[in-house]
Coordinates of N, CA and C in Angstrom, one line a residue:
X1 N 15.7 16.9 27.4 CA 16.9 16.6 26.5 C 17.4 17.8 25.8
X2 N 18.7 17.9 25.7 CA 19.3 18.9 24.9 C 19.5 18.4 23.5
X3 N 19.1 19.2 22.5 CA 19.1 18.8 21.1 C 20.6 18.4 20.8
X4 N 20.7 17.2 20.2 CA 22.0 16.8 19.8 C 22.8 15.9 20.7
X5 N 22.3 15.8 22.0 CA 23.0 15.0 23.0 C 22.0 14.1 23.6
X6 N 22.5 12.9 24.1 CA 21.6 12.0 24.7 C 22.0 11.7 26.2
X7 N 21.1 12.0 27.1 CA 21.4 11.8 28.5 C 21.4 10.4 28.9
X8 N 22.0 10.1 30.0 CA 22.0 8.8 30.6 C 20.5 8.3 30.8
X9 N 19.7 9.2 31.3 CA 18.3 8.9 31.5 C 17.6 8.4 30.2
X10 N 17.9 9.1 29.1 CA 17.3 8.7 27.9 C 17.8 7.4 27.4
X11 N 19.1 7.2 27.5 CA 19.7 5.9 27.1 C 19.2 4.7 27.9
X12 N 19.0 5.0 29.2 CA 18.4 4.0 30.1 C 16.9 3.8 29.9
X13 N 16.2 4.8 29.6 CA 14.8 4.7 29.4 C 14.4 4.2 28.0
X14 N 15.2 4.4 27.0 CA 14.9 3.9 25.7 C 16.2 3.3 25.1
X15 N 16.6 2.1 25.6 CA 17.9 1.5 25.2 C 17.8 1.0 23.8
X16 N 16.7 0.7 23.2 CA 16.6 0.2 21.9 C 16.8 1.3 20.8
X17 N 15.9 2.3 20.8 CA 16.0 3.3 19.8 C 16.9 4.5 20.2
X18 N 17.1 4.7 21.6 CA 17.9 5.7 22.1 C 17.5 7.1 21.6
X19 N 16.2 7.4 21.6 CA 15.7 8.6 21.1 C 14.4 9.0 21.9
X20 N 14.1 10.3 21.8 CA 12.8 10.8 22.3 C 11.7 10.6 21.3
X21 N 10.5 10.5 21.7 CA 10.0 10.8 23.0 C 10.0 9.6 24.0
X22 N 10.1 9.9 25.2 CA 10.0 8.9 26.3 C 9.1 9.6 27.4
X23 N 8.1 9.0 27.8 CA 7.3 9.4 29.0 C 7.7 8.5 30.2
X24 N 7.9 9.1 31.3 CA 8.2 8.3 32.5 C 7.0 8.5 33.4
X25 N 6.3 7.4 33.7 CA 5.2 7.4 34.6 C 5.5 6.6 35.8
X26 N 5.7 7.3 36.9 CA 6.2 6.6 38.1 C 7.7 6.4 37.8
X27 N 8.1 5.2 37.8 CA 9.5 4.8 37.4 C 9.5 4.0 36.1
X28 N 8.4 4.0 35.4 CA 8.3 3.2 34.2 C 8.4 4.0 32.9
X29 N 9.4 3.8 32.1 CA 9.5 4.5 30.8 C 8.6 3.9 29.7
X30 N 8.0 4.8 29.0 CA 7.2 4.4 27.8 C 7.7 5.2 26.6
X31 N 8.1 4.5 25.6 CA 8.7 5.1 24.4 C 7.8 5.1 23.2
X32 N 8.1 6.0 22.3 CA 7.4 6.2 21.0 C 6.1 6.9 21.1
X33 N 5.9 7.9 20.3 CA 4.8 8.8 20.4 C 3.4 8.1 20.5
X34 N 3.1 7.3 19.5 CA 1.8 6.7 19.5 C 1.6 5.6 20.6
X35 N 2.7 5.0 21.0 CA 2.6 4.1 22.1 C 2.3 4.9 23.4
X36 N 2.9 6.0 23.5 CA 2.6 6.9 24.7 C 1.2 7.3 24.7
X37 N 0.6 7.7 23.5 CA -0.8 8.1 23.4 C -1.7 6.9 23.9
X38 N -1.4 5.7 23.4 CA -2.2 4.5 23.8 C -2.1 4.3 25.3
X39 N -0.9 4.5 25.8 CA -0.7 4.3 27.3 C -1.5 5.3 28.1
X40 N -1.5 6.5 27.6 CA -2.3 7.6 28.3 C -3.7 7.2 28.2
X41 N -4.2 6.8 27.1 CA -5.6 6.4 26.9 C -5.9 5.2 27.9
X42 N -5.1 4.2 27.9 CA -5.3 3.1 28.8 C -5.4 3.5 30.3
X43 N -4.5 4.3 30.7 CA -4.4 4.7 32.1 C -5.5 5.7 32.5
X44 N -5.8 6.7 31.7 CA -6.6 7.8 32.1 C -8.0 7.9 31.4
X45 N -8.3 7.0 30.4 CA -9.6 7.2 29.7 C -10.8 7.1 30.6
X46 N -10.7 6.3 31.7 CA -11.8 6.2 32.6 C -12.2 7.5 33.2
X47 N -11.3 8.5 33.2 CA -11.5 9.8 33.8 C -12.3 10.7 32.9
X48 N -12.5 10.3 31.6 CA -13.1 11.2 30.7 C -13.1 10.6 29.3
X49 N -12.9 11.5 28.3 CA -12.9 11.1 26.9 C -11.8 10.2 26.6
X50 N -12.1 9.1 25.8 CA -11.2 8.1 25.4 C -10.6 8.6 24.0
X51 N -9.3 8.5 23.9 CA -8.6 8.9 22.7 C -8.8 7.9 21.6
X52 N -8.8 6.6 22.0 CA -8.9 5.5 21.0 C -10.4 5.1 21.1
X53 N -11.0 4.9 19.9 CA -12.4 4.5 19.9 C -12.6 3.2 20.7
X54 N -13.8 3.1 21.4 CA -14.1 1.9 22.2 C -14.5 0.7 21.3
X55 N -15.1 1.0 20.1 CA -15.5 0.0 19.2 C -14.2 -0.6 18.6
X56 N -14.0 -2.0 18.6 CA -12.8 -2.6 18.1 C -12.5 -2.3 16.6
X57 N -13.6 -2.3 15.8 CA -13.4 -2.0 14.4 C -12.9 -0.5 14.2
X58 N -13.6 0.4 14.9 CA -13.2 1.8 14.8 C -11.8 2.0 15.3
X59 N -11.4 1.3 16.4 CA -10.1 1.4 16.9 C -9.1 0.9 15.9
X60 N -9.4 -0.2 15.2 CA -8.5 -0.7 14.2 C -8.3 0.3 13.1
X61 N -9.4 0.9 12.7 CA -9.3 1.9 11.6 C -8.4 3.1 12.1
X62 N -8.6 3.6 13.3 CA -7.8 4.7 13.8 C -6.3 4.3 13.8
X63 N -6.0 3.1 14.3 CA -4.6 2.6 14.3 C -4.0 2.5 12.9
X64 N -4.9 2.0 12.0 CA -4.4 1.9 10.6 C -4.0 3.3 10.1
X65 N -4.8 4.3 10.3 CA -4.5 5.6 9.7 C -3.3 6.3 10.5
X66 N -3.2 6.0 11.8 CA -2.1 6.6 12.5 C -0.8 5.9 12.0
X67 N -0.8 4.7 11.7 CA 0.4 4.0 11.1 C 0.7 4.5 9.7
X68 N -0.4 4.7 8.9 CA -0.2 5.3 7.6 C 0.5 6.7 7.7
X69 N 0.0 7.5 8.6 CA 0.6 8.8 8.7 C 2.0 8.8 9.1
X70 N 2.4 7.9 10.1 CA 3.8 7.8 10.5 C 4.7 7.1 9.4
X71 N 4.2 6.1 8.8 CA 5.0 5.2 7.9 C 5.0 5.7 6.5
X72 N 4.0 6.4 6.0 CA 3.9 6.8 4.6 C 3.9 8.3 4.4
X73 N 3.0 9.0 5.2 CA 2.8 10.4 5.0 C 4.1 11.2 5.4
X74 N 4.5 11.0 6.7 CA 5.6 11.8 7.2 C 6.9 11.6 6.4
X75 N 7.3 10.4 6.0 CA 8.5 10.2 5.2 C 8.4 11.0 3.8
X76 N 7.2 11.1 3.3 CA 7.0 11.9 2.1 C 7.2 13.4 2.3
X77 N 6.6 13.8 3.5 CA 6.8 15.2 3.8 C 8.3 15.6 4.1
X78 N 8.9 14.7 4.8 CA 10.3 14.9 5.2 C 11.2 14.9 3.9
X79 N 10.8 14.1 2.9 CA 11.6 14.0 1.6 C 11.6 15.4 0.9
X80 N 10.6 16.2 1.1 CA 10.7 17.6 0.6 C 11.9 18.3 1.1
X81 N 12.1 18.2 2.4 CA 13.2 19.0 3.1 C 14.5 18.4 2.7
X82 N 14.6 17.1 2.6 CA 16.0 16.5 2.3 C 16.2 16.3 0.8
X83 N 15.4 16.8 -0.1 CA 15.6 16.6 -1.5 C 16.9 17.3 -1.9
X84 N 17.6 16.7 -2.8 CA 18.9 17.2 -3.3 C 18.8 18.2 -4.4
X85 N 17.8 18.1 -5.2 CA 17.6 18.9 -6.4 C 16.1 19.2 -6.6
X86 N 15.9 20.0 -7.6 CA 14.5 20.4 -7.9 C 13.6 19.2 -8.4
X87 N 14.2 18.3 -9.1 CA 13.5 17.1 -9.5 C 13.0 16.3 -8.4
X88 N 13.9 16.0 -7.4 CA 13.5 15.3 -6.2 C 12.5 16.0 -5.4
X89 N 12.7 17.4 -5.3 CA 11.7 18.2 -4.5 C 10.3 18.1 -5.1
X90 N 10.2 18.2 -6.4 CA 8.9 18.2 -7.1 C 8.3 16.8 -6.9
X91 N 9.1 15.7 -7.0 CA 8.6 14.4 -6.8 C 8.0 14.2 -5.4
X92 N 8.8 14.7 -4.4 CA 8.4 14.6 -3.0 C 7.1 15.4 -2.8
X93 N 7.0 16.6 -3.4 CA 5.7 17.4 -3.3 C 4.6 16.6 -3.8
X94 N 4.8 16.0 -5.0 CA 3.7 15.2 -5.6 C 3.2 14.1 -4.7
X95 N 4.2 13.4 -4.0 CA 3.8 12.3 -3.1 C 3.0 12.9 -1.9
X96 N 3.4 14.0 -1.4 CA 2.7 14.6 -0.3 C 1.3 15.0 -0.7
X97 N 1.1 15.6 -1.9 CA -0.2 16.0 -2.4 C -1.1 14.7 -2.6
X98 N -0.5 13.6 -3.1 CA -1.2 12.4 -3.2 C -1.7 11.9 -1.8
X99 N -0.7 11.9 -0.9 CA -1.1 11.5 0.5 C -2.1 12.3 1.1
X100 N -2.1 13.6 0.8 CA -3.2 14.5 1.3 C -4.5 14.1 0.8
X101 N -4.6 13.7 -0.5 CA -5.8 13.2 -1.1 C -6.3 12.0 -0.4
X102 N -5.4 11.1 -0.1 CA -5.8 9.9 0.6 C -6.3 10.2 2.0
X103 N -5.6 11.1 2.7 CA -6.0 11.5 4.1 C -7.3 12.3 4.1
X104 N -7.6 13.0 3.0 CA -8.9 13.7 2.8 C -10.0 12.7 2.8
X105 N -9.8 11.6 2.0 CA -10.9 10.6 2.0 C -11.1 9.9 3.3
X106 N -10.0 9.7 4.0 CA -10.0 9.1 5.4 C -10.8 10.0 6.3
X107 N -10.5 11.3 6.2 CA -11.2 12.3 7.1 C -12.7 12.3 6.8
X108 N -13.0 12.3 5.6 CA -14.5 12.3 5.2 C -15.2 11.1 5.8
X109 N -14.5 9.9 5.7 CA -15.1 8.7 6.2 C -15.2 8.6 7.8
X110 N -14.0 8.9 8.4 CA -14.0 8.7 9.8 C -14.6 9.8 10.7
X111 N -14.6 11.0 10.1 CA -15.2 12.1 10.9 C -16.7 12.1 11.0
X112 N -17.3 11.4 10.0 CA -18.8 11.3 9.9 C -19.5 12.7 10.0
X113 N -18.8 13.7 9.3 CA -19.4 15.0 9.2 C -19.1 15.9 10.4
X114 N -18.3 15.4 11.3 CA -18.0 16.2 12.5 C -16.6 16.9 12.3
X115 N -16.1 17.7 13.3 CA -14.9 18.5 13.1 C -13.6 17.7 13.1
X116 N -13.6 16.5 13.7 CA -12.3 15.8 13.9 C -12.4 14.4 13.3
X117 N -11.2 13.9 13.0 CA -11.2 12.5 12.5 C -11.9 11.6 13.5
X118 N -11.8 11.9 14.8 CA -12.4 11.2 15.9 C -13.9 11.5 16.1
X119 N -14.5 12.4 15.3 CA -15.9 12.8 15.5 C -16.0 14.1 16.1
X120 N -16.6 14.2 17.3 CA -16.9 15.5 17.9 C -15.7 16.0 18.8
X121 N -14.8 15.0 19.2 CA -13.7 15.3 20.0 C -12.4 14.8 19.3
X122 N -11.3 15.4 19.7 CA -10.0 15.0 19.1 C -9.7 13.5 19.6
X123 N -9.3 12.7 18.6 CA -9.0 11.3 18.9 C -7.6 10.9 18.4
X124 N -7.4 9.6 18.2 CA -6.1 9.0 17.9 C -5.6 9.5 16.6
X125 N -6.4 9.6 15.5 CA -5.9 10.0 14.2 C -5.6 11.5 14.3
X126 N -6.4 12.3 15.0 CA -6.2 13.7 15.1 C -4.8 14.0 15.8
X127 N -4.5 13.2 16.8 CA -3.2 13.4 17.5 C -2.1 13.0 16.5
X128 N -2.2 11.9 15.8 CA -1.2 11.4 14.9 C -0.9 12.4 13.8
X129 N -1.9 12.9 13.2 CA -1.7 13.8 12.1 C -1.4 15.2 12.6
X130 N -2.0 15.6 13.7 CA -1.8 16.9 14.3 C -0.4 17.2 14.7
X131 N 0.4 16.1 15.0 CA 1.8 16.3 15.3 C 2.6 16.9 14.1
X132 N 2.1 16.8 12.9 CA 2.8 17.2 11.7 C 2.3 18.5 11.1
X133 N 1.3 19.2 11.7 CA 0.8 20.4 11.2 C 1.9 21.5 11.1
X134 N 2.7 21.6 12.1 CA 3.8 22.5 12.1 C 4.7 22.3 10.9
X135 N 5.1 21.0 10.7 CA 6.0 20.6 9.6 C 5.3 21.0 8.3
X136 N 4.0 20.7 8.2 CA 3.3 21.0 7.0 C 3.3 22.5 6.6
X137 N 3.0 23.3 7.6 CA 2.9 24.7 7.4 C 4.3 25.3 7.1
X138 N 5.4 24.7 7.7 CA 6.7 25.1 7.4 C 7.1 24.8 6.0
X139 N 6.7 23.6 5.6 CA 7.0 23.1 4.2 C 6.2 24.0 3.2
X140 N 5.0 24.4 3.5 CA 4.3 25.3 2.6 C 5.0 26.6 2.4
X141 N 5.5 27.2 3.5 CA 6.2 28.5 3.5 C 7.5 28.4 2.8
X142 N 8.3 27.3 3.1 CA 9.6 27.2 2.6 C 9.6 26.8 1.1
X143 N 8.6 26.2 0.6 CA 8.5 25.7 -0.7 C 7.5 26.4 -1.6
X144 N 6.9 27.4 -1.1 CA 5.9 28.2 -1.9 C 4.7 27.3 -2.4
X145 N 4.3 26.4 -1.5 CA 3.2 25.5 -1.9 C 2.1 25.6 -1.0
X146 N 0.9 25.1 -1.4 CA -0.3 25.1 -0.5 C -0.8 23.7 -0.4
X147 N -0.6 23.1 0.8 CA -1.0 21.7 1.0 C -2.4 21.7 1.6
X148 N -2.6 22.6 2.6 CA -4.0 22.7 3.2 C -4.7 23.6 2.2
X149 N -5.1 23.1 1.1 CA -5.8 23.8 0.0 C -7.3 23.5 0.1
X150 N -8.1 24.5 0.4 CA -9.6 24.2 0.6 C -10.3 23.8 -0.6
X151 N -9.7 24.0 -1.8 CA -10.3 23.5 -3.1 C -10.0 22.1 -3.3
X152 N -8.9 21.6 -2.8 CA -8.5 20.2 -3.0 C -8.8 19.3 -1.8
X153 N -8.5 19.8 -0.6 CA -8.7 19.0 0.6 C -9.5 19.8 1.6
X154 N -10.8 20.1 1.3 CA -11.6 21.0 2.1 C -11.8 20.4 3.6
X155 N -11.9 19.1 3.7 CA -12.1 18.5 5.0 C -10.8 18.7 5.9
X156 N -9.7 18.4 5.3 CA -8.4 18.6 6.1 C -8.1 20.0 6.4
X157 N -8.5 20.9 5.5 CA -8.3 22.3 5.7 C -9.1 22.8 6.9
X158 N -10.4 22.4 6.9 CA -11.3 22.7 8.0 C -10.8 22.1 9.3
X159 N -10.4 20.8 9.2 CA -9.8 20.1 10.3 C -8.7 20.9 11.0
X160 N -7.7 21.3 10.1 CA -6.5 22.0 10.7 C -7.0 23.3 11.4
X161 N -7.9 24.0 10.8 CA -8.4 25.3 11.4 C -9.1 25.0 12.8
X162 N -9.7 23.8 12.9 CA -10.4 23.5 14.2 C -9.5 22.9 15.2
X163 N -8.6 22.0 14.7 CA -7.8 21.2 15.7 C -6.7 21.9 16.3
X164 N -6.0 22.8 15.6 CA -4.8 23.4 16.1 C -5.2 24.3 17.3
X165 N -6.3 25.1 17.2 CA -6.6 26.0 18.4 C -7.4 25.3 19.5
X166 N -7.8 24.0 19.3 CA -8.5 23.3 20.3 C -7.7 23.2 21.6
X167 N -8.4 23.4 22.7 CA -7.8 23.5 24.0 C -7.0 22.2 24.4
X168 N -7.5 21.1 23.8 CA -6.8 19.8 24.1 C -5.5 19.6 23.4
X169 N -5.3 20.4 22.3 CA -4.0 20.4 21.6 C -3.0 21.2 22.3

């Protein structure tokens, strides 16, 4: 896709939202990032590592946090960029810092002392949150803030250092 325009293929492949991402497997379009990840896991997990935990409870926890990241965390992060004045910007930064605290707790619980939310290998939550590392780092630079702060969120800071250079990313 060319930024700012929508091809016929995109409109045909995602007629409801009319946006990327869309993955076409064979002649079947699959839309929305996390649905694509689930599809990939369903189709190819038998060939190796599963992205979504096999335990139903662990899978529900992973889906919960992925939804939190998309529905709560990202809008807060995006609010920093679209804030109209300093007061809005500060409020948005406070929301993101609070969300980082919540995600730090989630990381501590779900990682079970390992490098990733998913344990020893990158999993569903890692992919969900990892999509935003670039946005987070850009927000840090543009706003003179430190979100990956090892004194406040040591687990997430360690996670970012390990996950971004991982070959599966």
